[in-house]
Coordinates of C-alpha atoms in Angstrom, one line a residue:
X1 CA 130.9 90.2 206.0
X2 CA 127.1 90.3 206.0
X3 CA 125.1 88.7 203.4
X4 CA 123.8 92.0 201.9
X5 CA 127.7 94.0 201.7
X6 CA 128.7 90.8 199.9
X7 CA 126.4 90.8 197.0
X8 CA 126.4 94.3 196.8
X9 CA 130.2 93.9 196.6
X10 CA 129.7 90.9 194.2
X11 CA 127.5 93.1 191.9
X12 CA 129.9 96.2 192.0
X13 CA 132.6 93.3 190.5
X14 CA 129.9 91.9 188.1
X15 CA 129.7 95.7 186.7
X16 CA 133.5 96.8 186.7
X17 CA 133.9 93.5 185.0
X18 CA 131.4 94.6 181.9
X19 CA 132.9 97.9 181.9
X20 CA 136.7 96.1 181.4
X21 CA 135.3 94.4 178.6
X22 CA 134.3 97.1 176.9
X23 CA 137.4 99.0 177.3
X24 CA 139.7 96.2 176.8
X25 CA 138.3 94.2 173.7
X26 CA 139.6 95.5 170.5
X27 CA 137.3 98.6 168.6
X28 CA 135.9 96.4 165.3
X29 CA 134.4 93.7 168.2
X30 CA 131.1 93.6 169.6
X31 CA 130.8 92.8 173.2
X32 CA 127.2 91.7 172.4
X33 CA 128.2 88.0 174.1
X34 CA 128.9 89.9 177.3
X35 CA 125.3 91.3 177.7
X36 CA 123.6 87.9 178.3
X37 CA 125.9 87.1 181.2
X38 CA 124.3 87.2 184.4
X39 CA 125.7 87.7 187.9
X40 CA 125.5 84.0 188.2
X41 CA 127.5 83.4 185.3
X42 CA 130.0 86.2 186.5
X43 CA 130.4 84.6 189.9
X44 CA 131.3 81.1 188.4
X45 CA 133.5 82.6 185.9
X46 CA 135.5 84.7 189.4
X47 CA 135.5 81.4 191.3
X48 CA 137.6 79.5 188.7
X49 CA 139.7 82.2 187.8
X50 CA 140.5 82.5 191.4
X51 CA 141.3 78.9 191.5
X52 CA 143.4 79.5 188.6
X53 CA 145.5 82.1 189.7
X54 CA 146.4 80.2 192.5
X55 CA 148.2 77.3 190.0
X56 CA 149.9 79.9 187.8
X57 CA 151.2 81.7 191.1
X58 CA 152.5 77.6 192.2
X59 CA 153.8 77.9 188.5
X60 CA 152.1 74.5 187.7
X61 CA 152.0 73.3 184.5
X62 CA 149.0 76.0 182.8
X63 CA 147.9 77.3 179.5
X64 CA 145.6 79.9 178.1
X65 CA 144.0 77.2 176.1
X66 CA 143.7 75.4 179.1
X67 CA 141.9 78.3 181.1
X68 CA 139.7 78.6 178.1
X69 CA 138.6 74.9 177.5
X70 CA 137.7 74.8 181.4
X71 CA 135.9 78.0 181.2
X72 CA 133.9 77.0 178.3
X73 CA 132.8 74.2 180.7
X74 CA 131.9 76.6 183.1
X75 CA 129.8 79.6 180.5
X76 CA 129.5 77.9 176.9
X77 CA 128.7 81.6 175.3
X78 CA 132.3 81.8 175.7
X79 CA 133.3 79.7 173.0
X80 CA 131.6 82.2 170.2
X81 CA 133.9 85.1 170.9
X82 CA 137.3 84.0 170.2
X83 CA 139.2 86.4 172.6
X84 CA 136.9 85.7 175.3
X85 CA 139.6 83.9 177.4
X86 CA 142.1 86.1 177.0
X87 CA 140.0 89.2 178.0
X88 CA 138.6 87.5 181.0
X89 CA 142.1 85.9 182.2
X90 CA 143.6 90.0 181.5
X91 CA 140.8 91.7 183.6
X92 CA 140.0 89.0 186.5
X93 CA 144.1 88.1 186.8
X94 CA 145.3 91.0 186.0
X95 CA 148.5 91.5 183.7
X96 CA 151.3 90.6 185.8
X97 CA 149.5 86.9 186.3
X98 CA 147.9 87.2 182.4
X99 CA 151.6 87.4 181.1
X100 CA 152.7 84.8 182.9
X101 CA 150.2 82.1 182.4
X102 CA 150.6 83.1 178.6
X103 CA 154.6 82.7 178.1

């Protein structure tokens, strides 16, 4: 894939990924955290989630509050919304892989 279809593609993810937030995070919330992340920020965010699919699909040993101390690593904003994790892991894992890394 070209250079150009992939950040087009990349971008397209960046802004379903807002919209999921929206939708997702409970009504009395603000999503005010979410505006100040950048594409950058988004791409990092995908990256290790990818990586972190792959150990809950290899059912290693993982937790939520694992996935969220590493991704506070990764974005700090993160750690000022408190379901941050959670709505990330849900929308970037999606539920089948969500419910398992949290049972």
């Amino acid at each position: 894939m070209d250079e150009i279809n992939k950040n087009l593609l990349d971008r397209l993810d960046f802004i379903e990924f807002k919209q999921n937030i929206i939708f997702l995070k409970p009504p009395q919330h603000s999503t005010q955290l979410f505006y100040e992340l950048t594409l950058e920020d988004f791409l990092k965010i995908r990256d290790f989630t990818n990586s972190y699919i792959i150990k809950v699909q290899n059912n290693e040993n993982t937790s939520l509050s694992d996935f969220e101390k590493k991704l506070i690593d990764i974005w700090p904003p993160v750690k000022s919304y408190p379901l941050s994790a959670a709505l990330i892991a849900k929308i970037l894992m999606g539920s089948a892989l969500y419910n398992k890394l949290v049972s």
